[in-house]
Amino acid sequence: MPGTPVPAVPPAPDSTGVTGTDAPAPGGGGLVRRIGLFQATAINMSQMVGVGPFITIPLMVVAFGGPQAIIGWVAGALLALVDGLVWAELGASLPGSGGTYVYLREAFQYRSGRLMPFLFVWTAMIFIPLIMSTGVVGLVSYLQYLWPGMTSLQGDFVGLGVVLLVVLLLWRKVESIARLSVVMWVVMLIAVVCLIVASYTHFHASQAFDWPAHAIQLTHGSFWIAFASGLTIGIYDYLGYNTASYMGAEVKQPGRVMPRSIVFSITAVMCIYLVMQIGVLGVVNWHDMLNTNSAAYSSVASVVLQKTWGHTAAQIVTGLILVTAFASVFAGLLGGSRVPYDAARDRVFFKQFARLHPKHRFPVLGLIAMGAVTAAGFLLGRLTSLTTLIDLLTTVMVIVQSLAQVVAVSVLRKRQPALKRPYKMWLYPLPGILAGIGWLVIYGFADKASPGFHPIEWSLAWVAAGCLAFVFWSRFEKLWPFGPKEIREEYLEAQREEQRTALVG
């Protein structure tokens, strides 16, 4: 989940090449580097493991047509790992608050001014609330287990009511979501542990590994369509491995902590997902998940608990999953509404988004806009499918964030060779190339994975609209291409200033 794009400047590395100071980062708004490796890994994992795995296990089985769906989790983890190394180099060399916003601003300012960070915020206005809408869809699906007589129309009203309730709860001054995040993490962890333990108390290996004949056919196009769809679902479940990068101004020794926290969190979550997926398949027959109208498809975790520990336990765990889903939507919209606000405050987006509520001091327009998109995304997911919703949000995200960051690593190595890089990508440029291929596979197969909904065309249309909006905005603000191009190598300048200070001292 994107964080708040507030520019920050890295402290100078020590003699080992690892940023070691815990002092406030220059330009980081007074933020202090207090987040160590354990905390950064926990932050990443808390964002990665939310309601996602509870709603996507059946989706993965449907995509592959059988229990060979574990291929999707492994493929998603591998893509997350190579893409994580891209984040690691960028986060270690530009360790400020803002993540992608900062990386694209620094790398692409030479040719396109503020276009790329503007487009990032523009696309984030879509893909962040769409991620939240998947949580609302999942909440309604699991609610149906507790309310079996719920009609489709009633489910629609419940989902819209949840979005409205979240917006109303956020329509006030919120000092911190730290306590909410801890509660959400604990509740989610209890639900995950219960699901895994219950699965393996009644586990049937013959059922879990009942792969159909010709499950893997590398020469058939249908297999690769299933693989691309599974890869998309997999990477959706791993999203969040980059969360600490958005808090770069608060991370101690980013050259050491950033790459390790990313690798550790992805590896740990991959193990959790594999254990969970295999355990569920050992209890619930995978053929039942292929029926999209069955409880095994809409609320598979509840079915597992009912089969193993009984109806009461299933109801309790379902309640925990509902709490997790609601809390994730709450925290996601709270953080997401700050993205356009901070960009507007930094003169990289429409200034209307920089206005705060006069009394409660929260960004009004950002909250309203993202709440509206979340509601629309929920209805779209109900009319189509959760898979289609995931395809739409990933295609929008791929162009401006994922692929652009892969390019940004090489651009920055060329444009700012003197920039100190406490961590350099292992086997450069191979991880970036592999990440680019993975994202292109997801993007290129999106239309085939969601026939009739054209995710590629919609993503291109939204980016094109963003380019047009940038033209009007830059003309009004008298910025490039209608004004002088501003080149601000903020991190290099801070590095040189610290070197001059050290010489004088």
Coordinates of C-alpha atoms in Angstrom, one line a residue, residues 130 143 276 300 315:
L130 CA -9.5 -0.9 -6.0
L143 CA -20.6 -12.5 5.7
M276 CA -2.1 -22.6 4.2
V300 CA -13.3 -21.5 2.0
Q315 CA -18.5 -18.8 13.0

